[in-house]
CSV table of C-alpha atoms and ligand atoms in Angstrom, one decimal:
chain,number,residue,atom,x,y,z
A,14,ILE,CA,0.0,0.0,-0.1
A,15,SER,CA,1.6,3.3,-1.0
A,16,GLU,CA,1.6,6.5,1.4
A,17,SER,CA,-1.0,8.1,-0.6
A,18,ASP,CA,-3.3,4.9,-0.5
A,19,GLU,CA,-2.7,5.3,3.6
A,20,LEU,CA,-3.4,9.2,3.5
A,21,ARG,CA,-6.8,8.2,1.4
A,22,ALA,CA,-8.1,5.5,3.9
A,23,PHE,CA,-6.9,7.9,7.0
A,24,GLU,CA,-9.2,10.5,5.5
A,25,ALA,CA,-12.0,8.1,5.2
A,26,THR,CA,-11.4,6.3,8.6
A,27,GLY,CA,-9.2,8.4,10.7
A,28,ILE,CA,-6.7,5.4,11.3
A,29,TYR,CA,-3.5,5.5,9.7
A,30,ARG,CA,-1.0,2.7,10.2
A,31,LEU,CA,3.0,3.3,10.3
A,32,ALA,CA,3.5,0.0,8.8
A,33,GLU,CA,7.6,0.8,9.9
A,34,SER,CA,7.0,0.7,14.0
A,35,GLY,CA,3.6,-1.0,14.0
A,36,ALA,CA,2.3,2.3,15.7
A,37,THR,CA,-1.2,3.7,14.7
A,38,PHE,CA,-2.1,7.7,14.3
A,39,LEU,CA,-5.5,8.4,15.0
A,40,ASP,CA,-8.0,11.0,14.2
A,41,PRO,CA,-10.7,11.3,16.9
A,42,VAL,CA,-13.2,13.5,15.1
A,43,ARG,CA,-13.3,11.3,11.7
A,44,ILE,CA,-13.7,7.9,14.1
A,45,LEU,CA,-16.5,9.8,16.1
A,46,ASN,CA,-18.2,10.9,12.9
A,47,ALA,CA,-19.0,7.5,12.2
A,48,SER,CA,-21.5,7.6,15.0
A,49,TYR,CA,-23.8,10.1,13.7
A,50,ARG,CA,-26.2,9.8,10.7
A,51,ARG,CA,-27.4,13.6,10.0
A,52,PHE,CA,-24.8,15.7,12.1
A,53,ARG,CA,-21.0,15.6,12.1
A,54,LEU,CA,-18.7,17.0,14.8
A,55,VAL,CA,-16.9,19.9,14.1
A,56,PRO,CA,-13.1,19.9,14.1
A,57,SER,CA,-12.3,22.9,15.3
A,58,ALA,CA,-14.9,22.7,18.1
A,59,TYR,CA,-13.6,19.1,19.1
A,60,TYR,CA,-10.0,19.9,19.0
A,61,SER,CA,-10.6,23.2,21.3
A,62,ARG,CA,-11.0,20.8,24.2
A,63,SER,CA,-7.3,20.5,24.1
A,64,PHE,CA,-6.3,24.2,23.4
A,65,GLY,CA,-9.5,26.2,24.8
A,66,THR,CA,-9.7,27.5,28.2
A,67,SER,CA,-11.4,24.9,31.0
A,68,ARG,CA,-14.8,26.8,31.0
A,69,GLN,CA,-14.7,26.2,27.3
A,70,GLY,CA,-14.6,22.4,28.2
A,71,GLY,CA,-10.9,22.6,26.7
A,72,GLU,CA,-8.1,20.6,28.4
A,73,ALA,CA,-4.9,22.6,28.4
A,74,GLU,CA,-2.2,20.0,28.3
A,75,THR,CA,-2.1,20.0,32.3
A,76,GLU,CA,-5.9,18.8,33.0
A,77,ARG,CA,-5.2,14.9,32.9
A,78,THR,CA,-1.6,14.7,33.5
A,79,GLY,CA,-0.5,17.8,35.9
A,80,GLU,CA,2.1,18.7,33.3
A,81,ALA,CA,2.8,22.0,32.3
A,82,SER,CA,2.5,23.3,28.7
A,83,PRO,CA,5.6,23.6,26.7
A,84,GLU,CA,5.3,27.4,26.7
A,85,ARG,CA,5.3,27.4,30.5
A,86,LYS,CA,8.1,25.2,31.0
A,87,LYS,CA,10.3,27.5,28.8
A,88,ARG,CA,9.6,30.0,31.4
A,89,LYS,CA,10.6,28.1,34.3
A,90,ARG,CA,14.1,28.0,35.3
A,91,GLN,CA,15.8,24.8,34.9
A,92,PRO,CA,16.2,22.9,37.9
A,93,LYS,CA,20.0,21.8,39.0
A,94,PRO,CA,20.6,18.3,37.9
A,95,ARG,CA,20.4,15.9,41.4
A,96,GLU,CA,20.1,12.3,42.6
A,97,LEU,CA,16.7,10.6,41.8
A,98,ASN,CA,14.7,9.5,44.6
A,99,GLU,CA,13.6,5.9,44.9
A,100,VAL,CA,10.1,6.5,43.5
A,101,GLU,CA,11.7,8.7,40.7
A,102,ARG,CA,14.1,5.7,39.9
A,103,MET,CA,11.3,3.5,39.8
A,104,ALA,CA,9.9,6.0,37.3
A,105,GLU,CA,12.5,6.5,35.0
A,106,ALA,CA,13.2,2.5,34.7
A,107,ARG,CA,9.5,2.4,33.6
A,108,HIS,CA,10.2,5.2,31.1
A,109,GLN,CA,13.7,3.6,29.7
A,110,GLU,CA,11.8,0.4,29.2
A,111,ALA,CA,9.1,2.1,26.9
A,112,ARG,CA,11.9,4.7,25.4
A,113,PRO,CA,12.7,2.3,22.1
A,114,LEU,CA,9.2,2.0,21.3
A,115,LEU,CA,8.1,5.4,21.4
A,116,LEU,CA,11.1,6.6,19.8
A,117,SER,CA,10.8,4.0,16.9
A,118,ALA,CA,7.0,5.2,16.6
A,119,HIS,CA,8.0,8.7,16.3
A,120,LYS,CA,10.4,8.4,14.0
A,121,SER,CA,7.9,6.4,11.4
A,122,LEU,CA,5.4,9.4,12.0
A,123,LEU,CA,8.3,12.0,10.8
A,124,LYS,CA,8.7,9.7,7.7
A,125,ALA,CA,5.0,9.7,6.8
A,126,LYS,CA,5.3,13.0,4.9
A,127,ASP,CA,1.9,13.0,3.3
A,128,LEU,CA,0.4,12.6,6.6
A,129,LEU,CA,2.3,15.6,8.1
A,130,GLU,CA,1.2,17.8,5.6
A,131,PHE,CA,-2.4,16.9,5.8
A,132,LEU,CA,-2.6,17.6,9.6
A,133,PRO,CA,-2.4,21.4,10.0
A,134,ARG,CA,-5.1,21.3,7.6
A,135,MET,CA,-6.9,19.1,9.5
A,136,ILE,CA,-7.9,20.9,12.6
A,137,LYS,CA,-8.6,24.2,10.9
A,138,GLU,CA,-11.2,22.8,9.2
A,139,ASP,CA,-14.8,25.0,9.4
A,140,VAL,CA,-13.5,27.2,12.3
A,141,ARG,CA,-16.0,27.8,15.0
A,142,VAL,CA,-15.9,30.1,17.7
A,143,LEU,CA,-17.9,28.4,20.8
A,144,ASP,CA,-20.0,30.1,23.2
A,145,VAL,CA,-17.8,29.9,26.0
A,146,GLU,CA,-20.2,31.9,28.6
A,147,SER,CA,-22.8,28.8,28.7
A,148,ASN,CA,-20.5,26.9,31.3
A,149,LEU,CA,-22.5,23.7,30.7
A,150,GLU,CA,-19.8,21.4,32.1
A,151,LYS,CA,-20.4,22.7,35.6
A,152,ASN,CA,-24.3,22.8,35.5
A,153,LEU,CA,-24.7,19.5,34.8
A,154,VAL,CA,-22.4,18.0,37.8
A,155,GLU,CA,-23.4,20.5,40.1
A,156,LEU,CA,-27.4,20.3,38.9
A,157,GLY,CA,-27.3,16.4,39.1
A,158,SER,CA,-26.3,16.6,42.8
A,159,SER,CA,-28.8,19.5,43.9
A,160,TRP,CA,-32.3,19.4,45.1
A,161,ARG,CA,-33.5,20.1,41.8
A,162,ALA,CA,-32.1,16.9,40.2
A,163,PRO,CA,-35.1,14.6,40.2
A,164,PHE,CA,-37.3,17.5,38.4
A,165,CYS,CA,-35.2,17.8,35.6
A,166,GLU,CA,-36.3,16.4,32.6
A,167,MET,CA,-34.9,16.3,28.9
A,168,THR,CA,-37.0,16.7,26.1
A,169,LEU,CA,-36.2,14.0,23.1
A,170,CYS,CA,-37.0,14.9,19.5
A,171,PHE,CA,-37.0,11.7,17.1
A,172,GLN,CA,-36.9,12.6,13.4
A,173,LYS,CA,-39.8,10.7,11.7
A,174,SER,CA,-40.4,11.0,7.7
A,175,SER,CA,-43.5,12.8,7.3
A,176,GLY,CA,-44.6,10.8,3.9
A,177,GLU,CA,-43.2,8.9,1.3
A,178,ASN,CA,-42.0,11.4,-0.9
A,179,SER,CA,-41.2,14.1,1.6
A,180,GLU,CA,-37.6,15.0,2.3
A,181,GLU,CA,-39.0,17.0,5.6
A,182,GLY,CA,-39.2,15.1,8.8
A,183,ILE,CA,-41.3,16.0,11.5
A,184,CYS,CA,-40.1,15.5,15.2
A,185,LEU,CA,-41.8,13.1,17.6
A,186,LYS,CA,-41.5,14.4,21.3
A,187,THR,CA,-41.0,12.7,24.8
A,188,SER,CA,-39.7,13.6,27.8
A,189,THR,CA,-37.5,11.8,30.0
A,190,PRO,CA,-36.1,12.4,33.8
A,191,LEU,CA,-32.1,13.6,32.9
A,192,PHE,CA,-30.4,12.1,36.3
A,193,ASN,CA,-30.4,8.9,37.7
A,194,SER,CA,-32.4,7.3,35.1
A,195,THR,CA,-31.0,5.5,31.9
A,196,ILE,CA,-31.7,7.2,28.7
A,197,SER,CA,-31.6,4.8,25.5
A,198,ILE,CA,-32.1,6.0,21.9
A,199,GLU,CA,-32.9,2.4,20.3
A,200,GLU,CA,-33.7,4.1,16.9
A,201,ASN,CA,-31.2,3.8,14.0
A,202,ASP,CA,-31.2,7.8,13.7
A,203,ASP,CA,-29.5,10.5,15.8
A,204,ALA,CA,-31.9,12.1,18.2
A,205,GLU,CA,-32.1,15.9,19.6
A,206,GLY,CA,-32.4,16.5,23.2
A,207,GLU,CA,-33.4,19.8,24.8
A,208,PHE,CA,-32.6,21.0,28.5
A,209,GLN,CA,-33.0,24.2,29.9
A,210,ASP,CA,-32.7,25.8,26.4
A,211,ARG,CA,-29.9,24.0,25.4
A,212,HIS,CA,-29.8,21.8,22.7
A,213,TYR,CA,-27.8,18.4,22.7
A,214,ILE,CA,-27.3,15.7,19.6
A,215,LEU,CA,-27.8,12.2,20.7
A,216,PRO,CA,-26.1,9.4,18.4
A,217,ARG,CA,-27.9,6.4,17.0
A,218,ARG,CA,-28.1,3.6,19.3
A,219,CYS,CA,-26.4,5.1,22.3
A,220,CYS,CA,-27.4,5.0,26.0
A,221,PHE,CA,-26.3,7.0,29.1
A,222,LEU,CA,-27.0,7.3,32.8
A,223,MET,CA,-26.0,10.7,34.4
A,224,THR,CA,-25.5,9.8,37.8
A,225,ASP,CA,-23.0,10.0,40.5
A,226,LEU,CA,-20.7,7.5,41.7
A,227,LYS,CA,-23.1,6.8,44.7
A,228,HIS,CA,-25.6,5.5,42.3
A,229,VAL,CA,-23.2,3.7,39.8
A,230,ARG,CA,-24.5,0.1,40.6
A,231,GLY,CA,-27.5,1.4,38.5
A,232,LEU,CA,-25.5,0.2,35.7
A,233,ILE,CA,-25.2,-3.5,36.8
A,234,PRO,CA,-27.2,-5.8,34.1
A,235,ASP,CA,-29.7,-8.3,35.9
A,236,ASN,CA,-27.4,-11.1,34.3
A,237,TYR,CA,-23.8,-11.6,33.1
A,238,ASN,CA,-24.8,-12.8,29.5
A,239,GLN,CA,-26.0,-8.6,29.2
A,240,GLY,CA,-22.9,-7.8,30.6
A,241,TYR,CA,-20.0,-5.8,28.9
A,242,ASN,CA,-17.1,-7.2,26.6
A,243,LEU,CA,-15.2,-3.8,26.9
A,244,ILE,CA,-15.0,-1.6,29.8
A,245,VAL,CA,-13.0,1.7,29.2
A,246,VAL,CA,-12.5,3.7,32.5
A,247,ASP,CA,-11.1,7.0,32.5
A,248,PRO,CA,-11.3,7.9,36.5
A,249,PRO,CA,-10.9,11.6,37.7
A,250,TRP,CA,-7.7,10.9,39.4
A,251,GLU,CA,-6.6,13.6,41.9
A,252,ASN,CA,-3.6,15.5,40.8
A,253,GLY,CA,-2.8,19.4,41.8
A,254,CYS,CA,-3.5,20.7,38.4
A,255,VAL,CA,-7.0,19.5,38.0
A,256,ARG,CA,-8.2,20.6,41.6
A,257,GLN,CA,-6.5,23.9,40.6
A,258,LYS,CA,-8.4,24.5,37.6
A,259,VAL,CA,-11.6,23.1,38.4
A,260,ALA,CA,-12.1,21.2,35.3
A,261,TYR,CA,-13.9,18.8,36.9
A,262,PRO,CA,-14.3,16.9,40.3
A,263,THR,CA,-11.8,14.5,41.4
A,264,LEU,CA,-12.0,11.4,43.9
A,265,PRO,CA,-9.5,9.7,46.0
A,266,ASN,CA,-8.1,6.5,44.9
A,267,ARG,CA,-9.9,4.5,47.5
A,268,HIS,CA,-13.1,5.3,45.9
A,269,PHE,CA,-12.2,3.6,42.6
A,270,LEU,CA,-11.8,0.2,44.5
A,271,TYR,CA,-15.7,-0.1,44.8
A,272,LEU,CA,-16.8,0.6,41.1
A,273,PRO,CA,-18.7,-2.8,40.3
A,274,VAL,CA,-16.4,-3.8,37.4
A,275,GLN,CA,-16.7,-7.4,37.6
A,276,GLU,CA,-20.3,-7.4,37.8
A,277,LEU,CA,-20.8,-5.3,34.7
A,278,ALA,CA,-18.2,-7.8,32.7
A,279,HIS,CA,-19.8,-10.0,30.2
A,280,SER,CA,-20.2,-14.0,31.4
A,281,THR,CA,-17.8,-14.5,28.4
A,282,GLY,CA,-15.1,-12.3,29.7
A,283,ALA,CA,-14.2,-8.7,28.9
A,284,LEU,CA,-11.5,-6.5,28.0
A,285,LEU,CA,-10.8,-3.4,30.4
A,286,VAL,CA,-8.8,-0.6,29.8
A,287,LEU,CA,-7.8,2.1,32.5
A,288,TRP,CA,-6.4,5.6,31.5
A,289,ILE,CA,-3.5,6.2,34.1
A,290,THR,CA,-1.3,9.3,34.4
A,291,ASN,CA,2.5,8.5,34.9
A,292,ARG,CA,2.8,9.0,38.8
A,293,GLU,CA,4.5,6.0,39.7
A,294,LYS,CA,2.4,6.2,43.1
A,295,LEU,CA,-0.6,5.9,41.0
A,296,TRP,CA,0.9,2.6,39.0
A,297,LYS,CA,1.5,1.0,42.4
A,298,PHE,CA,-1.9,1.5,43.8
A,299,VAL,CA,-3.5,0.4,40.3
A,300,GLU,CA,-0.7,-3.0,40.2
A,301,GLU,CA,-1.1,-3.8,43.7
A,302,GLU,CA,-4.5,-2.9,45.0
A,303,LEU,CA,-7.1,-2.1,42.0
A,304,PHE,CA,-6.2,-4.6,39.8
A,305,PRO,CA,-6.5,-7.2,42.2
A,306,ALA,CA,-10.0,-5.6,43.3
A,307,TRP,CA,-11.6,-5.6,40.4
A,308,GLY,CA,-10.2,-9.1,39.0
A,309,VAL,CA,-7.9,-8.1,36.4
A,310,LYS,CA,-5.5,-10.2,35.1
A,311,ASP,CA,-2.7,-10.5,32.5
A,312,HIS,CA,-2.5,-6.5,32.1
A,313,THR,CA,-0.3,-4.8,29.2
A,314,VAL,CA,0.5,-1.2,28.4
A,315,PHE,CA,-0.4,0.7,25.7
A,316,TYR,CA,1.3,4.2,25.0
A,317,TRP,CA,-0.4,7.6,23.6
A,318,LEU,CA,2.2,9.3,22.4
A,319,LYS,CA,1.3,13.3,21.8
A,320,VAL,CA,2.3,15.2,19.1
A,321,LYS,CA,2.0,18.7,17.4
A,322,PRO,CA,0.3,19.7,14.5
A,323,ASP,CA,4.0,19.5,12.6
A,324,GLY,CA,4.4,16.0,14.0
A,325,SER,CA,7.0,16.8,16.9
A,326,LEU,CA,6.6,15.8,20.3
A,327,ILE,CA,4.7,18.2,22.7
A,328,GLY,CA,7.7,18.0,25.1
A,329,ASN,CA,10.9,16.5,25.4
A,330,LEU,CA,10.7,12.6,25.9
A,331,ASP,CA,13.0,12.6,28.7
A,332,LEU,CA,11.6,15.0,31.2
A,333,LEU,CA,11.1,13.2,34.1
A,334,HIS,CA,7.8,14.7,35.2
A,335,HIS,CA,6.7,16.3,31.9
A,336,ARG,CA,6.4,13.0,29.6
A,337,PRO,CA,4.9,13.7,26.4
A,338,TYR,CA,3.0,10.3,26.3
A,339,GLU,CA,0.2,8.9,29.0
A,340,CYS,CA,-0.5,5.3,28.9
A,341,LEU,CA,-3.6,3.0,29.2
A,342,LEU,CA,-3.2,-0.5,31.2
A,343,VAL,CA,-5.2,-3.1,29.2
A,344,GLY,CA,-6.2,-6.2,31.1
A,345,TYR,CA,-8.9,-9.2,31.1
A,346,ILE,CA,-11.7,-9.9,33.5
A,347,ASN,CA,-13.5,-13.3,33.8
A,348,LEU,CA,-11.7,-14.5,31.0
A,349,ASP,CA,-11.7,-18.3,30.7
A,350,LYS,CA,-8.4,-18.8,28.4
A,351,GLU,CA,-9.6,-22.7,27.5
A,352,THR,CA,-12.7,-21.7,25.9
A,353,VAL,CA,-11.4,-18.8,23.8
A,354,ARG,CA,-8.9,-21.2,22.4
A,355,GLY,CA,-9.4,-21.8,18.8
A,356,SER,CA,-11.9,-18.9,18.3
A,357,LYS,CA,-11.1,-15.6,16.5
A,358,PHE,CA,-10.3,-13.9,19.6
A,359,LYS,CA,-6.5,-12.7,20.0
A,360,PHE,CA,-4.7,-12.5,23.1
A,361,LEU,CA,-3.5,-9.5,24.1
A,362,GLU,CA,0.1,-10.0,25.1
A,363,GLU,CA,2.7,-7.3,23.4
A,364,ARG,CA,3.0,-3.5,24.6
A,365,ARG,CA,1.6,-1.2,21.7
A,366,LEU,CA,2.1,2.4,20.9
A,367,GLU,CA,-0.7,4.5,19.3
A,368,ILE,CA,0.4,8.2,18.4
A,369,SER,CA,-2.2,11.0,18.3
A,370,TYR,CA,-2.8,14.5,17.5
A,371,MET,CA,-2.8,16.4,20.8
A,372,ILE,CA,-6.1,15.4,22.0
A,373,LYS,CA,-6.9,12.4,24.2
A,374,ILE,CA,-7.9,9.2,22.7
A,375,ASN,CA,-11.7,8.8,23.1
A,376,PRO,CA,-13.3,5.6,23.9
A,377,GLN,CA,-14.5,4.9,20.2
A,378,LEU,CA,-10.7,5.1,19.2
A,379,VAL,CA,-9.9,2.3,21.7
A,380,LYS,CA,-12.5,0.0,20.3
A,381,GLU,CA,-11.3,0.7,17.0
A,382,LEU,CA,-7.9,-0.3,18.1
A,383,LEU,CA,-8.3,-3.0,20.5
A,384,SER,CA,-11.2,-5.0,18.3
A,385,GLU,CA,-9.5,-8.3,17.6
A,386,TYR,CA,-8.6,-8.4,21.6
A,387,ILE,CA,-12.1,-8.1,22.9
A,388,PRO,CA,-13.6,-11.4,24.2
A,389,GLY,CA,-17.3,-12.7,23.7
A,390,PRO,CA,-19.9,-12.4,21.2
A,391,LYS,CA,-19.7,-9.9,18.5
A,392,PRO,CA,-20.8,-6.8,18.1
A,393,ALA,CA,-18.9,-6.4,21.7
A,394,ARG,CA,-21.2,-4.6,24.1
A,395,CYS,CA,-19.2,-1.6,25.3
A,396,ILE,CA,-19.1,0.9,28.4
A,397,GLU,CA,-17.4,3.8,29.3
A,398,LEU,CA,-17.0,4.8,33.2
A,399,PHE,CA,-16.5,8.2,33.8
A,400,ALA,CA,-17.4,9.2,30.2
A,401,ARG,CA,-18.1,12.8,29.2
A,402,GLU,CA,-19.3,12.1,25.6
A,403,LEU,CA,-21.7,9.6,23.9
A,404,VAL,CA,-20.8,7.1,21.4
A,405,SER,CA,-23.5,5.0,18.7
A,406,GLY,CA,-23.6,1.3,20.3
A,407,TRP,CA,-22.5,2.3,24.0
A,408,THR,CA,-23.3,2.9,27.1
A,409,SER,CA,-21.9,5.9,28.9
A,410,TRP,CA,-21.8,6.8,32.6
A,411,GLY,CA,-20.8,9.5,34.7
A,412,ASN,CA,-21.9,12.4,36.2
A,413,GLU,CA,-21.7,14.5,33.1
A,414,PRO,CA,-21.8,12.4,29.8
A,415,LEU,CA,-23.7,14.7,27.9
A,416,ARG,CA,-21.1,17.5,28.4
A,417,PHE,CA,-19.6,17.0,25.0
A,418,GLN,CA,-22.6,16.6,22.9
A,419,ASP,CA,-24.0,20.0,23.2
A,420,ALA,CA,-25.1,21.2,19.7
A,421,MET,CA,-22.6,23.6,19.6
A,422,TYR,CA,-19.6,21.0,18.8
A,423,PHE,CA,-21.7,19.8,16.0
A,424,SER,CA,-23.0,20.9,12.4
A,425,ASN,CA,-25.5,19.0,10.0
A,426,LYS,CA,-23.7,16.4,7.5
B,27,SAM,N1,-13.5,9.8,29.8
B,27,SAM,C1,-13.6,11.3,29.8
B,27,SAM,C2,-13.6,12.3,28.2
B,27,SAM,O1,-13.0,11.3,27.4
B,27,SAM,O2,-13.8,13.1,28.2
B,27,SAM,C3,-13.0,12.3,30.5
B,27,SAM,C4,-13.3,11.5,32.2
B,27,SAM,S1,-12.2,12.6,33.1
B,27,SAM,C5,-11.0,12.0,33.2
B,27,SAM,C6,-13.3,12.1,34.7
B,27,SAM,C7,-15.1,12.6,34.4
B,27,SAM,O3,-15.6,12.0,35.9
B,27,SAM,C8,-15.6,13.9,34.7
B,27,SAM,O4,-16.4,14.0,33.8
B,27,SAM,C9,-15.9,14.1,36.2
B,27,SAM,O5,-16.9,15.2,36.3
B,27,SAM,C10,-16.4,12.6,36.3
B,27,SAM,N2,-16.5,12.4,37.7
B,27,SAM,C11,-15.9,12.9,39.0
B,27,SAM,N3,-16.5,12.7,39.9
B,27,SAM,C12,-17.3,11.9,40.0
B,27,SAM,C13,-18.4,11.3,40.8
B,27,SAM,N4,-18.5,11.2,41.9
B,27,SAM,N5,-19.5,10.3,39.9
B,27,SAM,C14,-19.6,10.4,38.7
B,27,SAM,N6,-18.4,11.2,37.8
B,27,SAM,C15,-17.6,11.8,38.7
């Protein structure tokens, strides 16, 4: 396959395979747009999550990782070299293990000239100024925990054809409680939601539950055959910067021990994907306490290397507290290796690496990348815990899964 064929495939699917290193470059907007029939995500609005203010839903680089932006880093005086303490030595050893993989993936990206030429155009498409005053994200979290929550209702509008020869549709309306109640879009068409003068776009065949962690057990299916084969968890880990910016509320680690991950898993097994920051203490907690409590076994690491529009890394690869990559820990729950032997299912053994433009990888990207490693019947049943957006075919749970479904992020197809 020639380079330009690969670029054509990328324009259609959002996935560019860097053959030399085995890494993949991903465009979340292209991948997510497959969730919608009548609407599409506006790239500039979507990418503003990375570059905008936190009120705009923007995740300045610091939000997830606690890492300062490269510009801010430059202003800081460089600290004098000093001896690493024990925790730092462990983090450094982990980094050195991943380093050759990261470097080889980055090298292969820099060789993909057609992709590099395409990237700057990709985010500038259809520039849109967002309604930053709405401060929506805060409203959902606050409203959901207030005395008003049980009285909040969303009006759902389902488009139906008004007649055989008519292009025009009519809107069939129905109302449903917004918080603490599962909302499913069964139709094979996008629906629109209205709540307190805001419009939301809901992808076809999505399902969501907007509650606090206290009510998370409401997600547990009646029997294990209705459980999930892919469980993606993106917890609100505590870290200084998230608290400072009040981008979203965070929770102490011990709270995650009570997530009913085992009860959510399908009887034929599930692939669990957990976002984790580079803090060594967090790795220790996950590997020694959280995964044993959740029953996660045989886990491996995926790396997400973050690059700028020109393909360069967002920061120096070797800076101890400012790594330009994040990790996904991927493991299995309830997997009986004997029963899956001989099936098409592939057991995940190696470390892998994905490269993405400087925006986080969303759950649908994870599914595309890991589809051959998901056990159980197809199509896989998928759930995201602590979601902030909806995906067709997925169940999304958190205290603000509608946050990035605001109509301001979309245009008509
Ligand atoms: N996966 C998300 C995305 O792709 O945008 C990011 C999730 S963010 C790391 C963590 C989410 O957990 C935030 O939306 C935050 O509001 C939510 N959260 C924090 N405390 C919560 C709680 N007690 N119950 C439910 N969700 C909570």
